[in-house]
């Protein structure tokens, strides 16, 4: 009985040793799998993902920076690598060649012969040109800002008209959601203020509330580029297109009949 017990005990120890080997192999395999998973995780942390997270944080920072006081808009600075193209004046068409007057193909006069007196053509009576009637109708003021309008095209037309009649050009940069712009529009629409506008200015209203990059370029061209602008931004241009005053620098007048009326009379 004792020898059988010893044999069974030795057999049990050998079986336990046999079981340990698969357990140790399974542990080694588990450690290898964990190492591979860790390496894959490190591979995912590539520079591209780091750049994406940095870009995301930059966009959040830009978004928080645009949360401005009511009535203001943030205009990003101009990109120096892509300067806005300035409209160039179209070259005048060449004048048509003047036809030679006279009889180049006529036979020459014989020698010694005196040329006869040229027959004087009867002078045609010219009727005095009728002067065009002057229009005294006042243009109706249109409040608000057309976000679909071409601001540069409207500005070019106003500068051409100013060069012809000597009026000033009033640029009004604003937004349809701006309370100050709505208050200014109410005053501009009043008969007395509207008369001042029509008598001395060509008004160009340009929308900057819809983040139109082309309109931002116009604003930066005539005012200091980039930053927060308190709307409306009123800029007076002379007929040649030079800036006479800019409320982004000087501050807006009172948005009342007296305030805007004094402003318009001062720069008319």
PDB file of N, CA, C and O in Angstrom, residues 18-56:
ATOM      1  N   UNK A  18       3.557  18.851 -15.603  1.00  0.00           N
ATOM      2  CA  UNK A  18       3.080  18.879 -16.989  1.00  0.00           C
ATOM      3  C   UNK A  18       2.037  19.954 -17.228  1.00  0.00           C
ATOM      4  O   UNK A  18       1.931  20.550 -18.287  1.00  0.00           O
ATOM      5  N   UNK A  19       1.208  20.250 -16.205  1.00  0.00           N
ATOM      6  CA  UNK A  19       0.209  21.305 -16.350  1.00  0.00           C
ATOM      7  C   UNK A  19       0.843  22.692 -16.333  1.00  0.00           C
ATOM      8  O   UNK A  19       0.310  23.650 -16.883  1.00  0.00           O
ATOM      9  N   UNK A  20       1.962  22.827 -15.611  1.00  0.00           N
ATOM     10  CA  UNK A  20       2.563  24.155 -15.501  1.00  0.00           C
ATOM     11  C   UNK A  20       3.054  24.660 -16.845  1.00  0.00           C
ATOM     12  O   UNK A  20       3.050  25.848 -17.117  1.00  0.00           O
ATOM     13  N   UNK A  21       3.546  23.799 -17.690  1.00  0.00           N
ATOM     14  CA  UNK A  21       4.136  24.234 -18.967  1.00  0.00           C
ATOM     15  C   UNK A  21       3.104  24.930 -19.857  1.00  0.00           C
ATOM     16  O   UNK A  21       3.355  26.029 -20.360  1.00  0.00           O
ATOM     17  N   UNK A  22       1.882  24.352 -20.070  1.00  0.00           N
ATOM     18  CA  UNK A  22       0.898  25.104 -20.886  1.00  0.00           C
ATOM     19  C   UNK A  22       0.499  26.416 -20.250  1.00  0.00           C
ATOM     20  O   UNK A  22       0.252  27.410 -20.921  1.00  0.00           O
ATOM     21  N   UNK A  23       0.386  26.461 -18.913  1.00  0.00           N
ATOM     22  CA  UNK A  23      -0.002  27.723 -18.247  1.00  0.00           C
ATOM     23  C   UNK A  23       1.045  28.779 -18.494  1.00  0.00           C
ATOM     24  O   UNK A  23       0.767  29.947 -18.785  1.00  0.00           O
ATOM     25  N   UNK A  24       2.334  28.411 -18.378  1.00  0.00           N
ATOM     26  CA  UNK A  24       3.412  29.388 -18.605  1.00  0.00           C
ATOM     27  C   UNK A  24       3.399  29.842 -20.061  1.00  0.00           C
ATOM     28  O   UNK A  24       3.552  31.025 -20.372  1.00  0.00           O
ATOM     29  N   UNK A  25       3.157  28.936 -21.001  1.00  0.00           N
ATOM     30  CA  UNK A  25       3.103  29.314 -22.428  1.00  0.00           C
ATOM     31  C   UNK A  25       1.955  30.267 -22.693  1.00  0.00           C
ATOM     32  O   UNK A  25       2.072  31.241 -23.450  1.00  0.00           O
ATOM     33  N   UNK A  26       0.809  30.004 -22.045  1.00  0.00           N
ATOM     34  CA  UNK A  26      -0.340  30.909 -22.238  1.00  0.00           C
ATOM     35  C   UNK A  26      -0.027  32.293 -21.698  1.00  0.00           C
ATOM     36  O   UNK A  26      -0.407  33.325 -22.266  1.00  0.00           O
ATOM     37  N   UNK A  27       0.689  32.355 -20.547  1.00  0.00           N
ATOM     38  CA  UNK A  27       1.056  33.672 -19.992  1.00  0.00           C
ATOM     39  C   UNK A  27       1.982  34.428 -20.919  1.00  0.00           C
ATOM     40  O   UNK A  27       1.853  35.641 -21.111  1.00  0.00           O
ATOM     41  N   UNK A  28       2.956  33.703 -21.486  1.00  0.00           N
ATOM     42  CA  UNK A  28       3.887  34.353 -22.434  1.00  0.00           C
ATOM     43  C   UNK A  28       3.117  34.891 -23.636  1.00  0.00           C
ATOM     44  O   UNK A  28       3.354  36.005 -24.118  1.00  0.00           O
ATOM     45  N   UNK A  29       2.159  34.111 -24.144  1.00  0.00           N
ATOM     46  CA  UNK A  29       1.366  34.573 -25.299  1.00  0.00           C
ATOM     47  C   UNK A  29       0.547  35.806 -24.953  1.00  0.00           C
ATOM     48  O   UNK A  29       0.399  36.737 -25.738  1.00  0.00           O
ATOM     49  N   UNK A  30       0.005  35.824 -23.731  1.00  0.00           N
ATOM     50  CA  UNK A  30      -0.792  36.997 -23.313  1.00  0.00           C
ATOM     51  C   UNK A  30       0.064  38.252 -23.245  1.00  0.00           C
ATOM     52  O   UNK A  30      -0.320  39.343 -23.680  1.00  0.00           O
ATOM     53  N   UNK A  31       1.274  38.104 -22.676  1.00  0.00           N
ATOM     54  CA  UNK A  31       2.180  39.256 -22.586  1.00  0.00           C
ATOM     55  C   UNK A  31       2.551  39.756 -23.981  1.00  0.00           C
ATOM     56  O   UNK A  31       2.609  40.955 -24.254  1.00  0.00           O
ATOM     57  N   UNK A  32       2.789  38.838 -24.918  1.00  0.00           N
ATOM     58  CA  UNK A  32       3.124  39.241 -26.290  1.00  0.00           C
ATOM     59  C   UNK A  32       1.965  39.979 -26.942  1.00  0.00           C
ATOM     60  O   UNK A  32       2.151  40.980 -27.644  1.00  0.00           O
ATOM     61  N   UNK A  33       0.742  39.494 -26.703  1.00  0.00           N
ATOM     62  CA  UNK A  33      -0.434  40.172 -27.291  1.00  0.00           C
ATOM     63  C   UNK A  33      -0.587  41.571 -26.732  1.00  0.00           C
ATOM     64  O   UNK A  33      -0.898  42.533 -27.437  1.00  0.00           O
ATOM     65  N   UNK A  34      -0.378  41.715 -25.399  1.00  0.00           N
ATOM     66  CA  UNK A  34      -0.467  43.050 -24.791  1.00  0.00           C
ATOM     67  C   UNK A  34       0.598  43.972 -25.356  1.00  0.00           C
ATOM     68  O   UNK A  34       0.369  45.172 -25.584  1.00  0.00           O
ATOM     69  N   UNK A  35       1.810  43.446 -25.577  1.00  0.00           N
ATOM     70  CA  UNK A  35       2.870  44.274 -26.150  1.00  0.00           C
ATOM     71  C   UNK A  35       2.516  44.743 -27.552  1.00  0.00           C
ATOM     72  O   UNK A  35       2.753  45.890 -27.928  1.00  0.00           O
ATOM     73  N   UNK A  36       1.927  43.862 -28.357  1.00  0.00           N
ATOM     74  CA  UNK A  36       1.528  44.248 -29.714  1.00  0.00           C
ATOM     75  C   UNK A  36       0.446  45.310 -29.690  1.00  0.00           C
ATOM     76  O   UNK A  36       0.439  46.264 -30.482  1.00  0.00           O
ATOM     77  N   UNK A  37      -0.512  45.142 -28.758  1.00  0.00           N
ATOM     78  CA  UNK A  37      -1.583  46.150 -28.646  1.00  0.00           C
ATOM     79  C   UNK A  37      -1.017  47.497 -28.249  1.00  0.00           C
ATOM     80  O   UNK A  37      -1.410  48.552 -28.755  1.00  0.00           O
ATOM     81  N   UNK A  38      -0.048  47.508 -27.321  1.00  0.00           N
ATOM     82  CA  UNK A  38       0.574  48.769 -26.893  1.00  0.00           C
ATOM     83  C   UNK A  38       1.319  49.421 -28.047  1.00  0.00           C
ATOM     84  O   UNK A  38       1.281  50.633 -28.246  1.00  0.00           O
ATOM     85  N   UNK A  39       2.020  48.599 -28.842  1.00  0.00           N
ATOM     86  CA  UNK A  39       2.746  49.148 -29.996  1.00  0.00           C
ATOM     87  C   UNK A  39       1.776  49.747 -31.001  1.00  0.00           C
ATOM     88  O   UNK A  39       2.036  50.800 -31.591  1.00  0.00           O
ATOM     89  N   UNK A  40       0.624  49.094 -31.220  1.00  0.00           N
ATOM     90  CA  UNK A  40      -0.363  49.657 -32.152  1.00  0.00           C
ATOM     91  C   UNK A  40      -0.915  50.977 -31.662  1.00  0.00           C
ATOM     92  O   UNK A  40      -1.169  51.900 -32.426  1.00  0.00           O
ATOM     93  N   UNK A  41      -1.112  51.040 -30.316  1.00  0.00           N
ATOM     94  CA  UNK A  41      -1.601  52.310 -29.758  1.00  0.00           C
ATOM     95  C   UNK A  41      -0.600  53.426 -29.975  1.00  0.00           C
ATOM     96  O   UNK A  41      -0.946  54.557 -30.305  1.00  0.00           O
ATOM     97  N   UNK A  42       0.702  53.115 -29.785  1.00  0.00           N
ATOM     98  CA  UNK A  42       1.727  54.133 -30.016  1.00  0.00           C
ATOM     99  C   UNK A  42       1.780  54.529 -31.482  1.00  0.00           C
ATOM    100  O   UNK A  42       2.059  55.680 -31.810  1.00  0.00           O
ATOM    101  N   UNK A  43       1.537  53.564 -32.376  1.00  0.00           N
ATOM    102  CA  UNK A  43       1.568  53.892 -33.804  1.00  0.00           C
ATOM    103  C   UNK A  43       0.446  54.842 -34.179  1.00  0.00           C
ATOM    104  O   UNK A  43       0.568  55.654 -35.075  1.00  0.00           O
ATOM    105  N   UNK A  44      -0.698  54.706 -33.489  1.00  0.00           N
ATOM    106  CA  UNK A  44      -1.804  55.613 -33.789  1.00  0.00           C
ATOM    107  C   UNK A  44      -1.494  57.042 -33.405  1.00  0.00           C
ATOM    108  O   UNK A  44      -2.059  57.976 -33.941  1.00  0.00           O
ATOM    109  N   UNK A  45      -0.620  57.232 -32.425  1.00  0.00           N
ATOM    110  CA  UNK A  45      -0.281  58.589 -31.992  1.00  0.00           C
ATOM    111  C   UNK A  45       0.778  59.169 -32.920  1.00  0.00           C
ATOM    112  O   UNK A  45       1.928  59.318 -32.557  1.00  0.00           O
ATOM    113  N   UNK A  46       0.384  59.403 -34.142  1.00  0.00           N
ATOM    114  CA  UNK A  46       1.306  59.893 -35.159  1.00  0.00           C
ATOM    115  C   UNK A  46       1.325  61.407 -35.162  1.00  0.00           C
ATOM    116  O   UNK A  46       0.456  62.050 -34.598  1.00  0.00           O
ATOM    117  N   UNK A  47       2.321  62.019 -35.821  1.00  0.00           N
ATOM    118  CA  UNK A  47       2.335  63.489 -35.908  1.00  0.00           C
ATOM    119  C   UNK A  47       1.101  64.051 -36.560  1.00  0.00           C
ATOM    120  O   UNK A  47       0.680  65.148 -36.258  1.00  0.00           O
ATOM    121  N   UNK A  48       0.482  63.298 -37.506  1.00  0.00           N
ATOM    122  CA  UNK A  48      -0.717  63.807 -38.151  1.00  0.00           C
ATOM    123  C   UNK A  48      -1.849  63.993 -37.173  1.00  0.00           C
ATOM    124  O   UNK A  48      -2.576  64.990 -37.194  1.00  0.00           O
ATOM    125  N   UNK A  49      -2.039  63.010 -36.259  1.00  0.00           N
ATOM    126  CA  UNK A  49      -3.108  63.161 -35.278  1.00  0.00           C
ATOM    127  C   UNK A  49      -2.807  64.293 -34.322  1.00  0.00           C
ATOM    128  O   UNK A  49      -3.697  64.998 -33.855  1.00  0.00           O
ATOM    129  N   UNK A  50      -1.521  64.503 -34.006  1.00  0.00           N
ATOM    130  CA  UNK A  50      -1.160  65.631 -33.146  1.00  0.00           C
ATOM    131  C   UNK A  50      -1.473  66.948 -33.827  1.00  0.00           C
ATOM    132  O   UNK A  50      -1.994  67.884 -33.219  1.00  0.00           O
ATOM    133  N   UNK A  51      -1.168  67.032 -35.138  1.00  0.00           N
ATOM    134  CA  UNK A  51      -1.472  68.261 -35.871  1.00  0.00           C
ATOM    135  C   UNK A  51      -2.964  68.505 -35.940  1.00  0.00           C
ATOM    136  O   UNK A  51      -3.440  69.637 -35.834  1.00  0.00           O
ATOM    137  N   UNK A  52      -3.746  67.411 -36.115  1.00  0.00           N
ATOM    138  CA  UNK A  52      -5.200  67.578 -36.175  1.00  0.00           C
ATOM    139  C   UNK A  52      -5.739  68.105 -34.862  1.00  0.00           C
ATOM    140  O   UNK A  52      -6.609  68.982 -34.826  1.00  0.00           O
ATOM    141  N   UNK A  53      -5.224  67.566 -33.732  1.00  0.00           N
ATOM    142  CA  UNK A  53      -5.704  68.061 -32.444  1.00  0.00           C
ATOM    143  C   UNK A  53      -5.298  69.505 -32.228  1.00  0.00           C
ATOM    144  O   UNK A  53      -6.050  70.295 -31.661  1.00  0.00           O
ATOM    145  N   UNK A  54      -4.089  69.883 -32.705  1.00  0.00           N
ATOM    146  CA  UNK A  54      -3.662  71.280 -32.571  1.00  0.00           C
ATOM    147  C   UNK A  54      -4.545  72.192 -33.403  1.00  0.00           C
ATOM    148  O   UNK A  54      -4.921  73.288 -32.974  1.00  0.00           O
ATOM    149  N   UNK A  55      -4.898  71.741 -34.639  1.00  0.00           N
ATOM    150  CA  UNK A  55      -5.777  72.553 -35.482  1.00  0.00           C
ATOM    151  C   UNK A  55      -7.143  72.714 -34.846  1.00  0.00           C
ATOM    152  O   UNK A  55      -7.768  73.769 -34.903  1.00  0.00           O
ATOM    153  N   UNK A  56      -7.627  71.612 -34.217  1.00  0.00           N
ATOM    154  CA  UNK A  56      -8.924  71.701 -33.551  1.00  0.00           C
ATOM    155  C   UNK A  56      -8.898  72.700 -32.416  1.00  0.00           C
ATOM    156  O   UNK A  56      -9.815  73.505 -32.247  1.00  0.00           O
TER     157      UNK A  56
END
